[in-house]
mmCIF file of C-alpha atoms in Angstrom:
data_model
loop_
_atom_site.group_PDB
_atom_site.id
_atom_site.type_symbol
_atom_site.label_atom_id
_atom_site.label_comp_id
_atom_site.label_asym_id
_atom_site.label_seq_id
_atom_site.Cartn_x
_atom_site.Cartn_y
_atom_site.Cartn_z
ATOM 1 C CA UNK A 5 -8.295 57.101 183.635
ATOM 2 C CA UNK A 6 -7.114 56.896 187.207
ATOM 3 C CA UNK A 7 -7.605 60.910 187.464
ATOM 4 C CA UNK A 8 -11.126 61.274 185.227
ATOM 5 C CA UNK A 9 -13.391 62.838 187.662
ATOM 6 C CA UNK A 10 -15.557 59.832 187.986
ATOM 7 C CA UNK A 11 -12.820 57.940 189.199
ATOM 8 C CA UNK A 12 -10.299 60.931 191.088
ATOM 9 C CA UNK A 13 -8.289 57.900 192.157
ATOM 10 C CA UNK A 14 -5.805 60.251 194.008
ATOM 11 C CA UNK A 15 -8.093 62.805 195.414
ATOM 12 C CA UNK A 16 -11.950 61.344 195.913
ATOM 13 C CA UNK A 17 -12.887 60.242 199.791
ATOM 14 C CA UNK A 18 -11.908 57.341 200.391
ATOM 15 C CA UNK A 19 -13.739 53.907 202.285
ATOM 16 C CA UNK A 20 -11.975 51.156 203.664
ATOM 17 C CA UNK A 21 -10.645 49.261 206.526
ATOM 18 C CA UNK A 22 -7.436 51.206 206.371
ATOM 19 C CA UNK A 23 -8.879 54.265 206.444
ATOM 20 C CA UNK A 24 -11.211 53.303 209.474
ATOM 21 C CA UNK A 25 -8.383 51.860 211.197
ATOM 22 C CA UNK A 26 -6.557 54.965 210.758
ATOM 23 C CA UNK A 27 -9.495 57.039 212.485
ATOM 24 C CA UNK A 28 -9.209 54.936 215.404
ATOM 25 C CA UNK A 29 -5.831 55.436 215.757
ATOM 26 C CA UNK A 30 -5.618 59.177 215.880
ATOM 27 C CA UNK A 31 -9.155 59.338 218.050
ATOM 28 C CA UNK A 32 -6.925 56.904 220.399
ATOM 29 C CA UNK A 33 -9.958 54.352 220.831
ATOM 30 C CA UNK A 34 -6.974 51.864 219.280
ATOM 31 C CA UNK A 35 -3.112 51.627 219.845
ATOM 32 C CA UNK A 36 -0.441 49.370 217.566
ATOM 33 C CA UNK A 37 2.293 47.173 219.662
ATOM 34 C CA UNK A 38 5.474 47.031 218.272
ATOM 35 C CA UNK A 39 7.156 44.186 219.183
ATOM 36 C CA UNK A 40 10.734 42.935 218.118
ATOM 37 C CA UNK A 41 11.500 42.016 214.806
ATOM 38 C CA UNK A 42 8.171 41.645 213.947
ATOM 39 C CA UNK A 43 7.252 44.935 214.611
ATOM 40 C CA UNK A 44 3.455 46.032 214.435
ATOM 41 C CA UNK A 45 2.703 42.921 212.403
ATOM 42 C CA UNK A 46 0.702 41.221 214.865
ATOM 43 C CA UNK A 47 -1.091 44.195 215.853
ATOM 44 C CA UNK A 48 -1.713 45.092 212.653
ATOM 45 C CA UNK A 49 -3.081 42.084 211.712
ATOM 46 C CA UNK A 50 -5.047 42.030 214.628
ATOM 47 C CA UNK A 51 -6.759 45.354 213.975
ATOM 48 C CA UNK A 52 -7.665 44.476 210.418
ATOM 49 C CA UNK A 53 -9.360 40.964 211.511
ATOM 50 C CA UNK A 54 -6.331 39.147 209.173
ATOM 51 C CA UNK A 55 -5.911 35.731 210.314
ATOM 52 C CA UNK A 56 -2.400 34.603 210.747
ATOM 53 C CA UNK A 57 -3.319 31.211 208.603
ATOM 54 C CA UNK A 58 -3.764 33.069 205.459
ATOM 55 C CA UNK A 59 0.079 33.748 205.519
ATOM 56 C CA UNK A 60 2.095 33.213 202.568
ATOM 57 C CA UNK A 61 5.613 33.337 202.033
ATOM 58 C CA UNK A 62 7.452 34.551 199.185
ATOM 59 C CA UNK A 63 11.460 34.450 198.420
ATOM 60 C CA UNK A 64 11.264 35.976 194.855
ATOM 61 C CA UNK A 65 12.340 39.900 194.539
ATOM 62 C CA UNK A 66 8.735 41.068 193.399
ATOM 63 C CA UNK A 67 8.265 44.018 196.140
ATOM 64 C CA UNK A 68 8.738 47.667 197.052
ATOM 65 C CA UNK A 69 11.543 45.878 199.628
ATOM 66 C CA UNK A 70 12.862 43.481 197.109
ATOM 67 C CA UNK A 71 16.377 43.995 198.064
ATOM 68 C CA UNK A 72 15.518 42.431 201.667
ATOM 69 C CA UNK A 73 13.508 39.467 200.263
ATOM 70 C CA UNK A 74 15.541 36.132 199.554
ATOM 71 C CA UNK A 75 15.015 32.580 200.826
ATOM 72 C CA UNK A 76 16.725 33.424 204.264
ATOM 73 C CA UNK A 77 14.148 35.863 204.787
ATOM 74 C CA UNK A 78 11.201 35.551 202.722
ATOM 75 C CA UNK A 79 8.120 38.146 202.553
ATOM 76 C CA UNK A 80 5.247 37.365 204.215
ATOM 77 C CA UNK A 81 1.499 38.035 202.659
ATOM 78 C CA UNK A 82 -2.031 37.938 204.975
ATOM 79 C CA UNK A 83 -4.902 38.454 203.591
ATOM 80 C CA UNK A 84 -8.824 38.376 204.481
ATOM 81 C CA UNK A 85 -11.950 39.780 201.605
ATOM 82 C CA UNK A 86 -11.161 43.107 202.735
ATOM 83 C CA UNK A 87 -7.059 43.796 202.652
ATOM 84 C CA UNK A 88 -3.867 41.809 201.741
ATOM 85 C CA UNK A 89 -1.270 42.851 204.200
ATOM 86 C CA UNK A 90 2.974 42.364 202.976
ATOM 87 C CA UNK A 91 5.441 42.417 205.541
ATOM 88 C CA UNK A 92 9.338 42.104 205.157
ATOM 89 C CA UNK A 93 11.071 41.014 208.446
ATOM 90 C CA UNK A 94 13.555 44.074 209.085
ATOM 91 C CA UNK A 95 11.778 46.397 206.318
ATOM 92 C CA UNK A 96 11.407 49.968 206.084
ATOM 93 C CA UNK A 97 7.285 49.555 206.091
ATOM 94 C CA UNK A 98 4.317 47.289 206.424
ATOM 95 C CA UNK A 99 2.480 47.364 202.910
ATOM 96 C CA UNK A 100 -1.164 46.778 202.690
ATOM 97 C CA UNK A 101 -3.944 46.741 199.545
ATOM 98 C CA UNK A 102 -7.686 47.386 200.647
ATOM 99 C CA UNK A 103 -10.718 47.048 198.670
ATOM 100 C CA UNK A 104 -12.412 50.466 198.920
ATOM 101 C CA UNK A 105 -15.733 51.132 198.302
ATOM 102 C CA UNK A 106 -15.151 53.598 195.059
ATOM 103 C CA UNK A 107 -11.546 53.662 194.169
ATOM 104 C CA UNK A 108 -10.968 49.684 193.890
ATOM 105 C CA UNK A 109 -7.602 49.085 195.337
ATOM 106 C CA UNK A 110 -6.034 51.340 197.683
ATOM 107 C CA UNK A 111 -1.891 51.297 198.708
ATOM 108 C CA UNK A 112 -0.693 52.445 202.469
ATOM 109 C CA UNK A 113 2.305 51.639 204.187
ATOM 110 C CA UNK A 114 2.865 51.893 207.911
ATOM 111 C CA UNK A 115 6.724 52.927 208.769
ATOM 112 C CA UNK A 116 7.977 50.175 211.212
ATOM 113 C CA UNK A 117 9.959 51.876 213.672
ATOM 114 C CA UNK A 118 9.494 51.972 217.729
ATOM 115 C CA UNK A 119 7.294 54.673 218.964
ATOM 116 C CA UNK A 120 9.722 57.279 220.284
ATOM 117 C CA UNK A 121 8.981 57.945 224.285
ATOM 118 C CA UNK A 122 8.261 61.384 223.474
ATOM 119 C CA UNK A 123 6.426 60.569 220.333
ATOM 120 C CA UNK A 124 2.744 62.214 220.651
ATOM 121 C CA UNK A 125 1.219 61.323 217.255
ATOM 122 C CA UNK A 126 0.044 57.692 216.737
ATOM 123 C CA UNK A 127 1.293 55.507 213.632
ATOM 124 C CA UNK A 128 -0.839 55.958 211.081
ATOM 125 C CA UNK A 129 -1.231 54.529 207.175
ATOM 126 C CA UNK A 130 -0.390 56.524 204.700
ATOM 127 C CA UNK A 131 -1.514 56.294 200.672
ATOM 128 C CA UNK A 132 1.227 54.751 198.975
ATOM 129 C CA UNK A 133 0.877 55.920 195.316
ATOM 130 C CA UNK A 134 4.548 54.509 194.280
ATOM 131 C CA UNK A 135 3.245 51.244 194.235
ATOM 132 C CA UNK A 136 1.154 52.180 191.129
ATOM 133 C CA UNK A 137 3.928 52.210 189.307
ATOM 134 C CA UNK A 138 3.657 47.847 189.318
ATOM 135 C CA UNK A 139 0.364 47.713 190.397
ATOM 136 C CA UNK A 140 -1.610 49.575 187.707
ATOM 137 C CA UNK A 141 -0.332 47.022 184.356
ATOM 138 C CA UNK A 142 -2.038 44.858 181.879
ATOM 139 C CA UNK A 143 -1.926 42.447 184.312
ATOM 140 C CA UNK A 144 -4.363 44.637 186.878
ATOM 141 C CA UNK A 145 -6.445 44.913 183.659
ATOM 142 C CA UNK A 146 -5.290 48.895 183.809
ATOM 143 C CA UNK A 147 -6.905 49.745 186.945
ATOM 144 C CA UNK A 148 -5.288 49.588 190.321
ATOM 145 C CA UNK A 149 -4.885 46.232 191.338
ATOM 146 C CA UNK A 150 -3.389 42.971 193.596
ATOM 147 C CA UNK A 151 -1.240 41.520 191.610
ATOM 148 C CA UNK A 152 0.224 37.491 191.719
ATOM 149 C CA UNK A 153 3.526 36.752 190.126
ATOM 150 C CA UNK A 154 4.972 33.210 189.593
ATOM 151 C CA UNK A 155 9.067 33.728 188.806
ATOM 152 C CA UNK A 156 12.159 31.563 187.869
ATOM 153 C CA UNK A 157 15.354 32.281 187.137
ATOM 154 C CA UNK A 158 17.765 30.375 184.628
ATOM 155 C CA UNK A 159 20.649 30.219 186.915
ATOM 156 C CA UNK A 160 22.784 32.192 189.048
ATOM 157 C CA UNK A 161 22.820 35.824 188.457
ATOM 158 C CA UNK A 162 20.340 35.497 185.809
ATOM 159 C CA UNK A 163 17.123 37.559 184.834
ATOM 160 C CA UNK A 164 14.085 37.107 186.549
ATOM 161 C CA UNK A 165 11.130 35.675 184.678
ATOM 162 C CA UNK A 166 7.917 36.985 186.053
ATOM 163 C CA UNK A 167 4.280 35.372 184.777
ATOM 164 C CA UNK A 168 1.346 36.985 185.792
ATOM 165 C CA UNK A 169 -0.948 34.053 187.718
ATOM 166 C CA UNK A 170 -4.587 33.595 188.821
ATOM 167 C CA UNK A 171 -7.216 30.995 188.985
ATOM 168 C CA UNK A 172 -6.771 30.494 185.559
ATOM 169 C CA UNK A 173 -3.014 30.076 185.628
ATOM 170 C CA UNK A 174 -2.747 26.273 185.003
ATOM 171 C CA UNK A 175 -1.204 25.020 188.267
ATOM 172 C CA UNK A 176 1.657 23.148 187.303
ATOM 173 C CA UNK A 177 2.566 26.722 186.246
ATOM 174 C CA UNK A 178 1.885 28.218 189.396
ATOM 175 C CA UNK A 179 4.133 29.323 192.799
ATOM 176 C CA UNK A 180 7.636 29.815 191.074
ATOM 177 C CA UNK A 181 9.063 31.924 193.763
ATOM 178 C CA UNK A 182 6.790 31.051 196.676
ATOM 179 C CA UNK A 183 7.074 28.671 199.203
ATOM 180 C CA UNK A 184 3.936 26.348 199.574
ATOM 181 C CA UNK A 185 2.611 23.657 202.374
ATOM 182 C CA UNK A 186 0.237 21.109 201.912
ATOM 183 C CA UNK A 187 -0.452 18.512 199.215
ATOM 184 C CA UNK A 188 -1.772 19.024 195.632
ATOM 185 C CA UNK A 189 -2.630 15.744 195.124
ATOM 186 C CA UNK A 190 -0.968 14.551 191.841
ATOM 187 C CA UNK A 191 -0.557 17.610 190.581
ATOM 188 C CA UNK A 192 2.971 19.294 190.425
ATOM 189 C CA UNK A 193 3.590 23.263 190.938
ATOM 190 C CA UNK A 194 6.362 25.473 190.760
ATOM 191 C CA UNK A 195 6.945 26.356 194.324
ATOM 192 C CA UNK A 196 9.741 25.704 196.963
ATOM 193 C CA UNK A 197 11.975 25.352 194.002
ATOM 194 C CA UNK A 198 15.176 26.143 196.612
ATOM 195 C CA UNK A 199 18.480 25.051 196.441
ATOM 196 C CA UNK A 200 18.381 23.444 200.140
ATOM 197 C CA UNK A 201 15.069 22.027 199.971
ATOM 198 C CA UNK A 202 15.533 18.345 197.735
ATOM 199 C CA UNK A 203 13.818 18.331 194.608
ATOM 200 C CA UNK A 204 11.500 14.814 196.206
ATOM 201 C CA UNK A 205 10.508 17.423 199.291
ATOM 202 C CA UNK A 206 9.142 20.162 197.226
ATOM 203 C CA UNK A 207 5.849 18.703 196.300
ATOM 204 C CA UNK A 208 4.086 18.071 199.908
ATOM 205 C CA UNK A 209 6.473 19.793 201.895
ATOM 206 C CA UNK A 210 4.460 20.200 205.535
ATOM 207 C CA UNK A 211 6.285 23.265 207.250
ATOM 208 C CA UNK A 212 8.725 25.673 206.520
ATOM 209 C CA UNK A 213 10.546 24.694 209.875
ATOM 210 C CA UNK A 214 14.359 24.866 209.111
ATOM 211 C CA UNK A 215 14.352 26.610 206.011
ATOM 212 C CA UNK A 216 15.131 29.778 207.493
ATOM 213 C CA UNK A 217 15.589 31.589 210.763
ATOM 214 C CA UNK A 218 12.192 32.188 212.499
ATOM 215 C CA UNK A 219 12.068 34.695 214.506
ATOM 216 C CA UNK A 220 9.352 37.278 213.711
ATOM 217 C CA UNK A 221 7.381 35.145 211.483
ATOM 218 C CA UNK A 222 3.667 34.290 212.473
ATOM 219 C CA UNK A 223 3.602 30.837 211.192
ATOM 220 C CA UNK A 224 5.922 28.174 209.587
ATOM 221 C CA UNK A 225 3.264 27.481 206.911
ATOM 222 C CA UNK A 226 2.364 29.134 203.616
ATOM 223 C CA UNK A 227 -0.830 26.784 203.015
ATOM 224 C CA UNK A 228 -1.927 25.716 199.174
ATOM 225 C CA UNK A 229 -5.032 26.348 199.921
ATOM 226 C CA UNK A 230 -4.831 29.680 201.319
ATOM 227 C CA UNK A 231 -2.584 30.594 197.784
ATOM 228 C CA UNK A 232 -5.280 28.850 195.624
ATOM 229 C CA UNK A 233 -7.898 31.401 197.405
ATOM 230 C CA UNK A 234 -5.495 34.482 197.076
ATOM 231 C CA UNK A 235 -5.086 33.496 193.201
ATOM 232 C CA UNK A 236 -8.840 33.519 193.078
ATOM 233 C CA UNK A 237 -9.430 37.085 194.924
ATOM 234 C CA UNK A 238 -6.737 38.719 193.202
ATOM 235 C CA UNK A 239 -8.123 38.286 189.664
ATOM 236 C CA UNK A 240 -11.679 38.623 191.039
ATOM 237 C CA UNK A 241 -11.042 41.941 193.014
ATOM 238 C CA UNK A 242 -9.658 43.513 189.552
ATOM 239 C CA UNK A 243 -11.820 42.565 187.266
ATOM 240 C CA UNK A 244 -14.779 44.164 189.510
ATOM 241 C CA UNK A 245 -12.462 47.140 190.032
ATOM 242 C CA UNK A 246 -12.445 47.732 185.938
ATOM 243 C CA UNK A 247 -16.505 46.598 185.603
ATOM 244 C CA UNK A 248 -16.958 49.668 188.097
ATOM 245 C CA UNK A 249 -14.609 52.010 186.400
ATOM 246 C CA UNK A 250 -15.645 51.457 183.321
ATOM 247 C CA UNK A 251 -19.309 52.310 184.269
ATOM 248 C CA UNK A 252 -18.233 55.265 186.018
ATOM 249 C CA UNK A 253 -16.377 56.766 183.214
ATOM 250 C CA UNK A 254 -18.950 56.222 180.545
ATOM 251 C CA UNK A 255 -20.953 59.677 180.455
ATOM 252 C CA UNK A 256 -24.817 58.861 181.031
ATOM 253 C CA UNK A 257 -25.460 60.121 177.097
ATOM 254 C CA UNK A 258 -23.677 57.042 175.991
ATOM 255 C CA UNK A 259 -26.519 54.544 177.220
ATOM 256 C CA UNK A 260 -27.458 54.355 173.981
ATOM 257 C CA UNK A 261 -24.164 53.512 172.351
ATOM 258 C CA UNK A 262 -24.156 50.450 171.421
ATOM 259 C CA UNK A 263 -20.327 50.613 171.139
ATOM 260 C CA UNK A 264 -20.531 51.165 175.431
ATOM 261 C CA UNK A 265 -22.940 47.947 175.335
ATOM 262 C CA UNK A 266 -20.665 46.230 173.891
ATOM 263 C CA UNK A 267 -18.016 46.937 175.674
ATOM 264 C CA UNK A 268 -20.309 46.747 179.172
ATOM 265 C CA UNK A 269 -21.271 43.761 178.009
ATOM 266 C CA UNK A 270 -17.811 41.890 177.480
ATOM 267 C CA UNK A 271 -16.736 42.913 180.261
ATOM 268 C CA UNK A 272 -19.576 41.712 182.533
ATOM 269 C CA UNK A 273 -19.406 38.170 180.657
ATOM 270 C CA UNK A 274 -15.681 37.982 181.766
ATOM 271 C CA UNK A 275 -16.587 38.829 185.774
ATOM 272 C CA UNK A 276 -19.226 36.248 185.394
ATOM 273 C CA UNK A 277 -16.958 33.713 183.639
ATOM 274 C CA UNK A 278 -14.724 34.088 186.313
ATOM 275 C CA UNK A 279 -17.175 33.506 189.221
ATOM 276 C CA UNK A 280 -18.379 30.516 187.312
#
C-alpha cells in the first residue's frame, strides 16, 4: 500500500517540519552547532521547537543504533505534536519521525559529524526508508508509524521480550526498558528495572543523577508524564495515519460499497474511541 499512487509513500512531495527545516538550511537563513558529544542535538532541537523536558531515556536495544544503547548510555527521545527526535550519545546519526501532511510518518537522519573547515554544503536530513523495516508492523497498524516498546529480559544473555505499548497498555505493564521520573501514585510500572538502581528506588525515582555518566545529555529526567503523553501520540498519530490511507486508497466508485463503509466506519469508531 505504501507505493499505491494515492499514497506514493517514497516518491509524493512531501510537508513537514523536517523538510522546512531542511530548506532553511541549504537557503542558509539557519545554521546547526555541533557541539561535543552532544553534537547537533541542541541545535536540532532548537530548530524544530522540541523542548528539552519532553526527553525520555531508554536503555533497551530497540533502535537503528542498538548496539550503542545500554544503561551506561541510554537513548534519548524529544518530542513535540509535530516530530519525535532519537539521539544516541556517540551515534552514527540523529533520527527523527515527523507528521507530514500526506504521507503520515516520515524517517530522516542527520549524520553527526563536525562540519569539515572546508565543508561548503550545510547538514541536511535525509529520508531514512531503513527504518520501515520496524516501523511499518502490526503494531503501526500497517502504515508507517512511531512505535513504543516496553522490553524485559529473563536474565543474562537472554532474549529480549518486546510488547507493543500505548495508552491502552495497562500501566503496570508499561516502561520495561525505560527509565522514568516522577511518581505514579500507587500504581507500579515496569521501568528503571536496573541492576544498580534498588528495587524500593524504582517506583518514584526523582533524577537520573548517578546512574550514568552525563555528559551530552540535556536533562537528568525522563518525566512520567511526558511518557504517558508520548504513549498517547504514538497510537493517536497512527491510527489517523491508516484513517487517511485508507480513504485515499479507496477508488471514488467504491462510495457505494457498503463493504468500504464498513470498513470506513470501523475504523473511524476506533480513532474516536481512542480520543475518548
Amino acid at each position: 500500500a505504501r507505493e499505491d499512487p494515492a499514497t506514493a509513500y517514497t516518491k509524493a512531495p512531501v510537508s513537514n517540519v523536517v523538510a522546512d527545516l531542511n530548506a532553511r538550511l541549504a537557503d542558509g537563513s539557519l545554521r546547526l552547532r555541533y557541539e561535543g558529544r552532544s553534537g547537533y542535538l541542541q541545535s536540532a532541537l532548537d530548530a524544530l521547537s522540541i523542548p528539552v523536558e519532553s526527553q525520555l531515556l531508554l536503555f533497551s536495544k530497540t533502535s537503528l543504533q542498538a548496539a550503542r544503547i545500554d544503561a551506561a548510555n541510554p537513548r534519548a527521545l524529544f518530542y513535540n505534536d509535530r516530530a519525535a527526535l532519537g539521539w544516541v550519545r556517540d551515534g552514527d546519526v540523529i533520527e527523527v519521525a515527523a507528521h507530514d501532511a500526506t504521507l503520515g510518518t516520515a524517517f530522516y537522519t542527520l549524520e553527526q559529524k563536525p562540519p569539515a573547515a572546508t565543508a561548503t554544503e550545510p547538514p541536511q536530513f535525509k529520508r531514512a526508508f531503513v527504518c520501515l523495516g520496524c516501523h511499518v508492523t502490526s503494531d503501526t497498524l500497517g502504515v508507517p508509524g512511531l512505535l513504543m516498546f516496553s522490553t524485559n529480559e529473563s536474565g543474562p544473555g537472554s532474549l529480549m521480550r518486546a510488547v507493543a505499548m500505548d495508552q491502552r497498555t495497562p500501566l503496570t505493564s508499561r516502561c520495561g526498558g525505560w527509565l522514568v521520573t516522577g511518581s505514579a501514585g500507587a500504581v507500579a510500572h515496569q521501568g528503571n528495572a536496573l541492576p544498580s538502581l534498588d528495587a524500593t528506588r524504582r517506583r518514584d525515582l526523582a533524577t537520573v543523577d548517578g546512574l550514568f555518566e552525563p555528559d551530552g545529555y540535556r536533562a537528568a529526567t525522563s518525566d512520567v508524564g511526558a511518557l504517558l503523553v508520548f504513549a498517547h501520540q504514538a497510537g493517536m498519530m497512527n491510527l489517523l495515519t491508516r484513517l487517511a490511507w485508507e480513504a485515499r486508497v479507496a477508488p471514488p466508485s467504491s462510495e457505494a460499497d457498503p463493504r468500504v463503509a464498513q470498513m470506513m466506519a470501523g475504523v473511524a469508531a476506533e480513532v474516536v474511541g481512542y480520543m475518548l
